[in-house]
Amino acid sequence: MTDPVAAGKRRTSPKRGAHPGRPGPGATAVSIARTIGIAVGLVTAYYLLPLDRRGGVTALILVGGLLAVGLFFGWEVWLILRSPSPWLKAFEALAATVTLQLVLFASGYYLLERAVPGSFSEPLSRTDALYFTLSTFTTVGFGDIAPVTGTGRVMVMCQMVCSLLVVAVAARVLAVAVRVGLRHRERERQRPE
């Protein structure tokens, strides 16, 4: 191991009481507010978007939305790698990705019920579709709303797989991105000025 002073590097020490990589209370509050704002914005958009058109666009919206979630997630990982607070950015990314996925599937269920009435055990309003999506995501599955057509069941299976991917893979990818971001930040801090 080389001595940083001998190698021409200046040793930098964090401020007293500060922990490297740990954001201050102001940054934490901003991150929480931004996360809540994103979730509220996505749910509000879900209720305001004109989803009442009939037609076979449900599959296109679902596939396009899943691609958008993937692109959004990749962009968030890129931001985590460059963030001064990778843990906060990872928290925001996971919350936004999960909310986006939930709103996407709720929209899909709502559109499916409009395109093929009777796809579920009862007609779905937007709130019913969001409720069904959340109960499927959390694996509670109260049984009050259930898919009764093959298309509805396929869509629910797709949500189950995507939910597992978000929980397992996305959490792992975000954790790795945070570690890489923290290492990058540490190297930047130790770089001579």
XYZ file of N, CA, C and O in Angstrom:
772
model
N 0.844 -1.177 0.000
C 0.000 0.000 0.000
C 0.887 1.237 0.000
O 1.837 1.313 0.760
N 0.606 2.194 -0.844
C 1.446 3.386 -0.932
C 0.927 4.473 -0.016
O -0.265 4.591 0.226
N 1.864 5.263 0.465
C 1.524 6.383 1.325
C 0.990 7.509 0.449
O 1.646 7.912 -0.509
N -0.217 8.041 0.739
C -0.789 9.086 -0.118
C 0.082 10.332 -0.192
O 0.160 10.979 -1.227
N 0.752 10.674 0.902
C 1.602 11.867 0.895
C 2.807 11.624 0.003
O 3.190 12.467 -0.801
N 3.406 10.424 0.119
C 4.559 10.093 -0.709
C 4.165 10.021 -2.182
O 4.970 10.302 -3.058
N 2.968 9.636 -2.465
C 2.502 9.529 -3.843
C 2.078 10.880 -4.402
O 1.620 10.966 -5.522
N 2.208 11.922 -3.613
C 1.854 13.252 -4.085
C 0.389 13.590 -3.923
O -0.080 14.576 -4.457
N -0.331 12.778 -3.196
C -1.762 13.035 -2.988
C -1.963 13.685 -1.629
O -1.302 13.337 -0.665
N -2.842 14.603 -1.597
C -3.203 15.247 -0.355
C -4.257 14.429 0.352
O -5.217 13.982 -0.252
N -4.058 14.215 1.609
C -5.075 13.515 2.388
C -6.171 14.498 2.750
O -5.900 15.569 3.248
N -7.371 14.114 2.486
C -8.486 14.969 2.883
C -9.286 14.235 3.927
O -9.533 13.043 3.809
N -9.644 14.937 4.933
C -10.456 14.315 5.972
C -11.800 15.013 6.014
O -11.892 16.212 5.777
N -12.823 14.246 6.308
C -14.150 14.849 6.361
C -14.249 15.803 7.541
O -13.478 15.755 8.484
N -15.227 16.685 7.451
C -15.463 17.618 8.553
C -15.815 16.845 9.807
O -16.373 15.755 9.748
N -15.483 17.415 10.924
C -15.768 16.773 12.198
C -17.271 16.500 12.303
O -18.091 17.355 12.038
N -17.607 15.265 12.668
C -19.005 14.882 12.819
C -19.647 14.436 11.518
O -20.722 13.900 11.514
N -18.960 14.687 10.390
C -19.529 14.283 9.107
C -19.061 12.883 8.757
O -18.000 12.452 9.168
N -19.837 12.194 8.031
C -19.492 10.853 7.575
C -19.423 10.899 6.067
O -20.360 11.363 5.419
N -18.293 10.432 5.488
C -18.198 10.490 4.029
C -19.319 9.683 3.378
O -19.603 8.573 3.771
N -19.938 10.270 2.397
C -21.011 9.590 1.687
C -22.375 9.764 2.325
O -23.366 9.318 1.798
N -22.435 10.384 3.476
C -23.720 10.569 4.141
C -24.192 12.003 3.923
O -23.510 12.949 4.284
N -25.364 12.169 3.342
C -25.875 13.518 3.071
C -26.354 14.194 4.355
O -26.669 13.534 5.342
N -26.434 15.490 4.293
C -26.936 16.244 5.424
C -28.450 16.200 5.494
O -29.116 15.702 4.589
N -29.010 16.751 6.564
C -30.474 16.707 6.716
C -31.210 17.489 5.630
O -32.315 17.113 5.243
N -30.617 18.545 5.118
C -31.262 19.314 4.054
C -31.389 18.498 2.777
O -32.436 18.484 2.130
N -30.306 17.802 2.413
C -30.342 16.965 1.206
C -31.333 15.819 1.370
O -32.031 15.455 0.428
N -31.401 15.269 2.562
C -32.342 14.179 2.825
C -33.776 14.676 2.694
O -34.619 14.010 2.075
N -34.062 15.834 3.250
C -35.416 16.393 3.170
C -35.804 16.688 1.726
O -36.936 16.394 1.302
N -34.871 17.237 0.943
C -35.139 17.523 -0.463
C -35.404 16.228 -1.224
O -36.323 16.145 -2.043
N -34.615 15.198 -0.933
C -34.793 13.908 -1.603
C -36.151 13.293 -1.275
O -36.838 12.781 -2.166
N -36.546 13.334 -0.026
C -37.847 12.793 0.373
C -38.974 13.588 -0.291
O -39.927 13.005 -0.812
N -38.844 14.899 -0.294
C -39.871 15.741 -0.930
C -39.950 15.455 -2.429
O -41.052 15.356 -2.993
N -38.790 15.296 -3.077
C -38.777 15.003 -4.509
C -39.413 13.631 -4.780
O -40.185 13.472 -5.719
N -39.119 12.648 -3.933
C -39.683 11.305 -4.095
C -41.194 11.334 -3.949
O -41.922 10.738 -4.758
N -41.688 12.032 -2.941
C -43.138 12.163 -2.750
C -43.753 12.906 -3.927
O -44.806 12.517 -4.446
N -43.091 13.954 -4.383
C -43.588 14.721 -5.528
C -43.684 13.879 -6.792
O -44.660 13.969 -7.540
N -42.679 13.040 -7.030
C -42.702 12.169 -8.214
C -43.859 11.181 -8.112
O -44.609 10.983 -9.074
N -44.019 10.554 -6.943
C -45.105 9.576 -6.762
C -46.464 10.238 -6.937
O -47.336 9.717 -7.648
N -46.652 11.383 -6.320
C -47.931 12.099 -6.439
C -48.159 12.527 -7.890
O -49.267 12.410 -8.417
N -47.106 12.995 -8.550
C -47.229 13.404 -9.946
C -47.621 12.251 -10.865
O -48.477 12.405 -11.735
N -47.011 11.084 -10.652
C -47.346 9.929 -11.484
C -48.776 9.449 -11.252
O -49.496 9.126 -12.210
N -49.203 9.412 -10.000
C -50.575 8.981 -9.705
C -51.575 10.008 -10.229
O -52.619 9.654 -10.786
N -51.255 11.284 -10.100
C -52.123 12.338 -10.633
C -52.236 12.212 -12.157
O -53.335 12.308 -12.715
N -51.110 11.973 -12.817
C -51.135 11.795 -14.272
C -51.994 10.593 -14.650
O -52.745 10.645 -15.634
N -51.917 9.530 -13.860
C -52.731 8.341 -14.113
C -54.218 8.692 -14.107
O -54.980 8.228 -14.945
N -54.628 9.511 -13.165
C -56.045 9.889 -13.083
C -56.443 10.919 -14.142
O -57.607 10.986 -14.515
N -55.500 11.703 -14.624
C -55.830 12.766 -15.570
C -55.667 12.377 -17.042
O -56.286 13.002 -17.909
N -54.843 11.377 -17.331
C -54.634 10.996 -18.732
C -55.919 10.457 -19.348
O -56.683 9.747 -18.679
N -56.155 10.741 -20.614
C -57.378 10.263 -21.273
C -57.257 8.786 -21.652
O -56.897 8.444 -22.768
N -57.564 7.921 -20.714
C -57.452 6.476 -20.943
C -58.785 5.843 -21.320
O -58.886 4.615 -21.327
N -59.773 6.622 -21.628
C -61.097 6.072 -21.880
C -61.335 5.683 -23.330
O -62.435 5.297 -23.693
N -60.319 5.780 -24.154
C -60.475 5.382 -25.552
C -60.480 3.863 -25.654
O -59.684 3.190 -25.019
N -61.347 3.357 -26.466
C -61.393 1.906 -26.681
C -60.454 1.542 -27.831
O -60.077 2.373 -28.620
N -60.101 0.296 -27.866
C -59.260 -0.173 -28.956
C -58.203 -1.135 -28.447
O -58.058 -1.359 -27.254
N -57.456 -1.678 -29.359
C -56.439 -2.659 -29.019
C -55.101 -2.060 -28.677
O -54.075 -2.632 -29.014
N -55.097 -0.914 -28.030
C -53.843 -0.253 -27.694
C -53.284 -0.701 -26.344
O -52.177 -0.314 -25.985
N -54.003 -1.528 -25.608
C -53.573 -1.926 -24.275
C -52.197 -2.577 -24.314
O -51.306 -2.206 -23.542
N -52.005 -3.546 -25.184
C -50.719 -4.244 -25.271
C -49.606 -3.296 -25.684
O -48.497 -3.356 -25.140
N -49.888 -2.404 -26.627
C -48.873 -1.438 -27.059
C -48.472 -0.505 -25.928
O -47.285 -0.214 -25.738
N -49.454 -0.039 -25.185
C -49.157 0.847 -24.059
C -48.351 0.106 -23.007
O -47.371 0.628 -22.465
N -48.714 -1.134 -22.717
C -48.007 -1.906 -21.712
C -46.567 -2.181 -22.126
O -45.636 -1.939 -21.361
N -46.361 -2.640 -23.351
C -45.003 -2.933 -23.822
C -44.181 -1.651 -23.913
O -43.036 -1.601 -23.456
N -44.770 -0.609 -24.487
C -44.068 0.676 -24.556
C -43.756 1.231 -23.181
O -42.674 1.772 -22.940
N -44.705 1.076 -22.266
C -44.479 1.547 -20.901
C -43.383 0.774 -20.204
O -42.561 1.354 -19.487
N -43.347 -0.551 -20.396
C -42.279 -1.351 -19.789
C -40.913 -0.963 -20.347
O -39.924 -0.907 -19.613
N -40.850 -0.685 -21.648
C -39.596 -0.193 -22.238
C -39.213 1.156 -21.638
O -38.047 1.401 -21.338
N -40.203 2.013 -21.434
C -39.942 3.320 -20.822
C -39.440 3.157 -19.392
O -38.528 3.874 -18.961
N -40.017 2.225 -18.648
C -39.549 1.964 -17.282
C -38.096 1.514 -17.317
O -37.268 1.963 -16.514
N -37.751 0.622 -18.262
C -36.359 0.165 -18.387
C -35.407 1.299 -18.711
O -34.332 1.408 -18.116
N -35.792 2.153 -19.655
C -34.954 3.308 -20.000
C -34.832 4.274 -18.831
O -33.750 4.793 -18.542
N -35.942 4.522 -18.155
C -35.932 5.403 -16.990
C -35.002 4.842 -15.912
O -34.212 5.564 -15.315
N -35.089 3.531 -15.683
C -34.253 2.902 -14.673
C -32.768 3.031 -15.036
O -31.937 3.340 -14.189
N -32.428 2.800 -16.309
C -31.040 2.961 -16.751
C -30.544 4.376 -16.549
O -29.401 4.600 -16.114
N -31.389 5.342 -16.855
C -31.032 6.751 -16.652
C -30.799 7.034 -15.169
O -29.865 7.736 -14.796
N -31.652 6.471 -14.313
C -31.490 6.662 -12.868
C -30.182 6.050 -12.371
O -29.509 6.628 -11.516
N -29.812 4.882 -12.890
C -28.533 4.268 -12.500
C -27.387 5.181 -12.906
O -26.445 5.403 -12.132
N -27.458 5.751 -14.108
C -26.427 6.684 -14.564
C -26.336 7.881 -13.621
O -25.248 8.328 -13.277
N -27.481 8.390 -13.182
C -27.483 9.521 -12.253
C -26.907 9.137 -10.891
O -26.202 9.936 -10.261
N -27.182 7.926 -10.422
C -26.639 7.465 -9.142
C -25.118 7.432 -9.201
O -24.444 7.847 -8.247
N -24.575 6.962 -10.312
C -23.121 6.869 -10.450
C -22.447 8.233 -10.347
O -21.286 8.332 -9.960
N -23.154 9.280 -10.674
C -22.578 10.629 -10.664
C -23.084 11.504 -9.520
O -22.723 12.653 -9.409
N -23.917 10.948 -8.690
C -24.552 11.737 -7.637
C -23.616 11.971 -6.445
O -22.869 11.072 -6.061
N -23.691 13.146 -5.835
C -22.936 13.367 -4.601
C -23.550 12.599 -3.424
O -22.899 12.403 -2.410
N -24.781 12.166 -3.560
C -25.465 11.387 -2.517
C -26.093 10.146 -3.161
O -27.302 10.076 -3.361
N -25.262 9.143 -3.479
C -25.785 7.975 -4.206
C -26.908 7.238 -3.477
O -27.831 6.740 -4.119
N -26.857 7.168 -2.148
C -27.914 6.452 -1.419
C -29.257 7.152 -1.573
O -30.285 6.507 -1.775
N -29.243 8.463 -1.474
C -30.497 9.205 -1.648
C -31.024 9.060 -3.066
O -32.220 8.873 -3.280
N -30.134 9.149 -4.034
C -30.555 9.026 -5.432
C -31.101 7.629 -5.695
O -32.077 7.464 -6.441
N -30.501 6.603 -5.073
C -30.997 5.230 -5.241
C -32.387 5.080 -4.633
O -33.254 4.412 -5.199
N -32.602 5.700 -3.493
C -33.929 5.679 -2.863
C -34.963 6.317 -3.784
O -36.033 5.758 -4.022
N -34.618 7.467 -4.341
C -35.516 8.145 -5.279
C -35.774 7.274 -6.506
O -36.914 7.160 -6.961
N -34.725 6.666 -7.037
C -34.854 5.853 -8.247
C -35.754 4.650 -8.009
O -36.617 4.342 -8.834
N -35.575 3.968 -6.886
C -36.396 2.792 -6.605
C -37.856 3.186 -6.401
O -38.761 2.557 -6.949
N -38.077 4.252 -5.646
C -39.457 4.708 -5.415
C -40.122 5.129 -6.723
O -41.280 4.782 -6.992
N -39.395 5.852 -7.555
C -39.966 6.305 -8.828
C -40.214 5.129 -9.769
O -41.254 5.070 -10.438
N -39.283 4.179 -9.815
C -39.440 3.018 -10.696
C -40.634 2.168 -10.278
O -41.436 1.747 -11.116
N -40.769 1.926 -8.977
C -41.901 1.127 -8.479
C -43.214 1.850 -8.760
O -44.175 1.251 -9.252
N -43.266 3.151 -8.478
C -44.494 3.912 -8.725
C -44.838 3.914 -10.202
O -46.004 3.723 -10.582
N -43.842 4.104 -11.045
C -44.077 4.097 -12.489
C -44.609 2.749 -12.945
O -45.554 2.673 -13.742
N -44.042 1.668 -12.434
C -44.517 0.335 -12.805
C -45.954 0.119 -12.331
O -46.787 -0.412 -13.067
N -46.276 0.533 -11.115
C -47.636 0.362 -10.597
C -48.650 1.141 -11.427
O -49.712 0.621 -11.779
N -48.324 2.371 -11.744
C -49.231 3.203 -12.551
C -49.376 2.614 -13.953
O -50.473 2.597 -14.526
N -48.300 2.092 -14.500
C -48.340 1.484 -15.819
C -49.286 0.282 -15.838
O -50.144 0.165 -16.710
N -49.152 -0.615 -14.853
C -50.028 -1.784 -14.834
C -51.472 -1.404 -14.507
O -52.401 -1.986 -15.069
N -51.670 -0.440 -13.633
C -53.034 0.014 -13.355
C -53.673 0.552 -14.636
O -54.839 0.262 -14.932
N -52.907 1.304 -15.423
C -53.417 1.813 -16.704
C -53.748 0.663 -17.640
O -54.784 0.674 -18.316
N -52.879 -0.331 -17.675
C -53.123 -1.493 -18.523
C -54.378 -2.248 -18.125
O -55.179 -2.643 -18.987
N -54.569 -2.467 -16.829
C -55.777 -3.158 -16.360
C -57.025 -2.345 -16.676
O -58.043 -2.885 -17.101
N -56.944 -1.056 -16.470
C -58.083 -0.174 -16.762
C -58.421 -0.232 -18.253
O -59.586 -0.368 -18.632
N -57.391 -0.147 -19.100
C -57.621 -0.194 -20.551
C -58.137 -1.562 -20.997
O -58.998 -1.641 -21.878
N -57.623 -2.627 -20.383
C -58.095 -3.967 -20.731
C -59.579 -4.119 -20.403
O -60.347 -4.649 -21.204
N -59.986 -3.620 -19.246
C -61.397 -3.706 -18.861
C -62.265 -2.897 -19.825
O -63.397 -3.260 -20.106
N -61.729 -1.790 -20.348
C -62.489 -0.985 -21.302
C -62.562 -1.692 -22.660
O -63.582 -1.663 -23.335
N -61.450 -2.304 -23.075
C -61.394 -2.953 -24.396
C -62.154 -4.276 -24.407
O -62.801 -4.611 -25.401
N -62.063 -5.026 -23.310
C -62.725 -6.331 -23.217
C -63.497 -6.364 -21.905
O -63.002 -6.858 -20.886
N -64.701 -5.804 -21.893
C -65.486 -5.796 -20.653
C -65.668 -7.223 -20.113
O -65.837 -8.166 -20.877
N -65.597 -7.356 -18.806
C -65.729 -8.661 -18.184
C -64.403 -9.372 -18.011
O -64.379 -10.547 -17.653
N -63.283 -8.671 -18.265
C -61.971 -9.291 -18.083
C -61.662 -9.558 -16.612
O -60.804 -10.373 -16.298
N -62.364 -8.862 -15.745
C -62.160 -9.024 -14.307
C -63.485 -9.387 -13.654
O -64.550 -9.231 -14.247
N -63.418 -9.841 -12.437
C -64.617 -10.306 -11.739
C -65.615 -9.183 -11.488
O -66.771 -9.450 -11.173
N -65.173 -7.951 -11.636
C -66.066 -6.794 -11.547
C -65.496 -5.690 -12.411
O -64.298 -5.680 -12.681
N -66.334 -4.770 -12.867
C -65.821 -3.658 -13.676
C -64.800 -2.846 -12.869
O -64.949 -2.672 -11.669
N -63.766 -2.367 -13.565
C -62.705 -1.626 -12.888
C -62.783 -0.135 -13.183
O -62.738 0.276 -14.339
N -62.878 0.651 -12.135
C -62.661 2.090 -12.259
C -61.147 2.296 -12.182
O -60.387 1.347 -11.952
N -60.700 3.507 -12.342
C -59.261 3.767 -12.220
C -58.773 3.407 -10.819
O -57.691 2.825 -10.663
N -59.555 3.753 -9.821
C -59.165 3.427 -8.449
C -59.149 1.924 -8.229
O -58.229 1.390 -7.597
N -60.135 1.219 -8.763
C -60.155 -0.243 -8.658
C -58.920 -0.854 -9.322
O -58.322 -1.793 -8.796
N -58.562 -0.345 -10.497
C -57.397 -0.870 -11.211
C -56.120 -0.621 -10.415
O -55.252 -1.495 -10.326
N -55.995 0.559 -9.823
C -54.819 0.864 -9.005
C -54.801 -0.005 -7.746
O -53.752 -0.532 -7.355
N -55.952 -0.194 -7.129
C -56.071 -1.061 -5.959
C -55.673 -2.491 -6.303
O -54.906 -3.131 -5.587
N -56.185 -3.011 -7.428
C -55.851 -4.363 -7.849
C -54.350 -4.491 -8.113
O -53.707 -5.467 -7.726
N -53.768 -3.491 -8.764
C -52.339 -3.497 -9.060
C -51.527 -3.535 -7.777
O -50.576 -4.314 -7.649
N -51.891 -2.705 -6.825
C -51.149 -2.655 -5.568
C -51.323 -3.929 -4.759
O -50.370 -4.429 -4.157
N -52.526 -4.507 -4.756
C -52.721 -5.751 -3.999
C -51.974 -6.912 -4.669
O -51.479 -7.803 -3.980
N -51.825 -6.879 -5.989
C -51.026 -7.893 -6.678
C -49.544 -7.678 -6.396
O -48.805 -8.623 -6.105
N -49.085 -6.430 -6.444
C -47.673 -6.111 -6.199
C -47.249 -6.525 -4.793
O -46.172 -7.067 -4.597
N -48.093 -6.268 -3.830
C -47.743 -6.591 -2.443
C -48.049 -8.038 -2.093
O -47.838 -8.456 -0.957
N -48.540 -8.793 -3.033
C -48.909 -10.209 -2.893
C -50.000 -10.438 -1.854
O -50.157 -11.537 -1.347
N -50.772 -9.399 -1.545
C -51.881 -9.555 -0.612
C -53.011 -10.286 -1.315
O -53.547 -11.262 -0.798
N -53.387 -9.829 -2.501
C -54.406 -10.486 -3.307
C -55.662 -10.837 -2.539
O -55.931 -11.986 -2.259
N -56.434 -9.838 -2.171
C -57.629 -10.061 -1.356
C -58.651 -10.974 -2.022
O -59.466 -11.576 -1.357
N -58.644 -11.063 -3.326
C -59.577 -11.933 -4.015
C -60.890 -11.272 -4.389
O -61.740 -11.895 -5.008
N -61.064 -10.008 -3.996
C -62.302 -9.324 -4.353
C -62.322 -8.954 -5.831
O -63.371 -8.895 -6.446
N -61.166 -8.725 -6.410
C -61.048 -8.468 -7.845
C -60.095 -9.526 -8.393
O -59.018 -9.725 -7.850
N -60.498 -10.193 -9.449
C -59.654 -11.238 -10.033
C -59.824 -11.232 -11.545
O -60.909 -10.945 -12.050
N -58.744 -11.544 -12.272
C -58.881 -11.646 -13.724
C -59.642 -12.918 -14.081
O -59.421 -13.967 -13.487
N -60.546 -12.813 -15.033
C -61.325 -13.990 -15.429
C -61.088 -14.383 -16.885
O -61.482 -15.471 -17.288
N -60.422 -13.527 -17.654
C -60.110 -13.882 -19.041
C -58.636 -14.256 -19.138
O -57.824 -13.890 -18.275
N -58.296 -14.944 -20.186
C -56.904 -15.322 -20.413
C -55.997 -14.113 -20.538
O -54.894 -14.089 -19.992
N -56.463 -13.096 -21.249
C -55.668 -11.880 -21.419
C -55.406 -11.208 -20.076
O -54.291 -10.776 -19.795
N -56.433 -11.141 -19.244
C -56.260 -10.550 -17.922
C -55.266 -11.333 -17.083
O -54.426 -10.753 -16.389
N -55.340 -12.646 -17.147
C -54.418 -13.490 -16.369
C -52.984 -13.350 -16.876
O -52.043 -13.312 -16.094
N -52.822 -13.279 -18.188
C -51.479 -13.085 -18.748
C -50.902 -11.754 -18.278
O -49.733 -11.653 -17.908
N -51.737 -10.730 -18.280
C -51.286 -9.421 -17.841
C -50.893 -9.440 -16.361
O -49.883 -8.844 -15.968
N -51.649 -10.134 -15.533
C -51.329 -10.248 -14.113
C -50.023 -11.023 -13.940
O -49.174 -10.648 -13.124
N -49.831 -12.075 -14.712
C -48.572 -12.822 -14.628
C -47.391 -11.936 -15.026
O -46.324 -11.982 -14.409
N -47.603 -11.125 -16.042
C -46.558 -10.183 -16.463
C -46.227 -9.217 -15.331
O -45.056 -8.948 -15.048
N -47.260 -8.715 -14.651
C -47.003 -7.817 -13.522
C -46.246 -8.535 -12.416
O -45.342 -7.977 -11.812
N -46.598 -9.778 -12.132
C -45.909 -10.532 -11.079
C -44.424 -10.676 -11.385
O -43.573 -10.450 -10.522
N -44.110 -11.023 -12.635
C -42.709 -11.167 -13.032
C -41.993 -9.821 -12.947
O -40.882 -9.720 -12.408
N -42.620 -8.778 -13.477
C -42.004 -7.446 -13.417
C -41.803 -6.982 -11.982
O -40.787 -6.361 -11.657
N -42.751 -7.282 -11.115
C -42.621 -6.902 -9.706
C -41.447 -7.616 -9.067
O -40.678 -7.017 -8.302
N -41.298 -8.900 -9.349
C -40.150 -9.637 -8.819
C -38.843 -9.058 -9.346
O -37.861 -8.935 -8.603
N -38.830 -8.701 -10.629
C -37.631 -8.097 -11.201
C -37.308 -6.761 -10.545
O -36.152 -6.473 -10.254
N -38.330 -5.951 -10.324
C -38.091 -4.651 -9.688
C -37.537 -4.848 -8.286
O -36.560 -4.215 -7.896
N -38.150 -5.756 -7.533
C -37.712 -5.945 -6.152
C -36.326 -6.579 -6.093
O -35.451 -6.107 -5.378
N -36.097 -7.626 -6.868
C -34.836 -8.353 -6.774
C -33.720 -7.711 -7.591
O -32.684 -7.331 -7.053
N -33.933 -7.585 -8.873
C -32.876 -7.108 -9.752
C -32.623 -5.617 -9.573
O -31.471 -5.194 -9.439
N -33.677 -4.829 -9.564
C -33.490 -3.381 -9.454
C -32.815 -3.011 -8.141
O -31.905 -2.173 -8.127
N -33.216 -3.625 -7.053
C -32.579 -3.320 -5.768
C -31.098 -3.673 -5.807
O -30.252 -2.920 -5.312
N -30.761 -4.788 -6.415
C -29.356 -5.211 -6.522
C -28.573 -4.247 -7.409
O -27.466 -3.829 -7.065
N -29.127 -3.903 -8.561
C -28.443 -2.982 -9.473
C -28.240 -1.630 -8.803
O -27.165 -1.028 -8.905
N -29.253 -1.147 -8.100
C -29.120 0.141 -7.416
C -28.058 0.075 -6.324
O -27.288 1.023 -6.144
N -27.987 -1.028 -5.591
C -26.974 -1.170 -4.540
C -25.564 -1.142 -5.141
O -24.658 -0.486 -4.606
N -25.369 -1.828 -6.260
C -24.067 -1.814 -6.926
C -23.752 -0.407 -7.430
O -22.628 0.084 -7.282
N -24.742 0.257 -8.009
C -24.533 1.623 -8.499
C -24.150 2.560 -7.365
O -23.298 3.435 -7.528
N -24.761 2.372 -6.200
C -24.415 3.207 -5.040
C -22.968 2.969 -4.646
O -22.212 3.918 -4.396
N -22.559 1.711 -4.569
C -21.166 1.414 -4.192
C -20.188 2.023 -5.182
O -19.185 2.625 -4.797
N -20.470 1.885 -6.466
C -19.599 2.463 -7.486
C -19.591 3.986 -7.368
O -18.542 4.624 -7.449
N -20.760 4.568 -7.163
C -20.846 6.022 -6.999
C -20.065 6.513 -5.785
O -19.390 7.539 -5.849
N -20.141 5.780 -4.683
C -19.388 6.159 -3.488
C -17.883 6.048 -3.725
O -17.115 6.912 -3.292
N -17.450 4.999 -4.420
C -16.012 4.857 -4.740
C -15.562 6.003 -5.640
O -14.489 6.572 -5.447
N -16.376 6.325 -6.639
C -16.053 7.431 -7.552
C -15.942 8.735 -6.777
O -15.023 9.519 -6.982
N -16.868 8.940 -5.894
C -16.868 10.157 -5.079
C -15.635 10.214 -4.184
O -15.021 11.268 -4.023
N -15.259 9.082 -3.602
C -14.074 9.026 -2.740
C -12.804 9.325 -3.545
O -11.932 10.058 -3.088
N -12.713 8.767 -4.760
C -11.542 9.050 -5.616
C -11.485 10.530 -5.956
O -10.404 11.124 -5.983
N -12.639 11.128 -6.251
C -12.674 12.565 -6.557
C -12.214 13.404 -5.373
O -11.522 14.395 -5.536
N -12.609 12.986 -4.197
C -12.256 13.734 -3.010
C -10.754 13.626 -2.706
O -10.151 14.538 -2.178
N -10.156 12.479 -3.051
C -8.734 12.276 -2.768
C -7.831 12.805 -3.869
O -6.619 12.870 -3.687
N -8.421 13.185 -4.997
C -7.635 13.704 -6.112
C -6.995 15.027 -5.707
O -7.639 15.888 -5.125
N -5.688 15.202 -6.022
C -5.018 16.468 -5.653
C -5.632 17.635 -6.422
O -6.043 17.500 -7.567
N -5.643 18.752 -5.765
C -6.243 19.943 -6.374
C -5.249 20.784 -7.076
O -4.142 20.802 -6.976
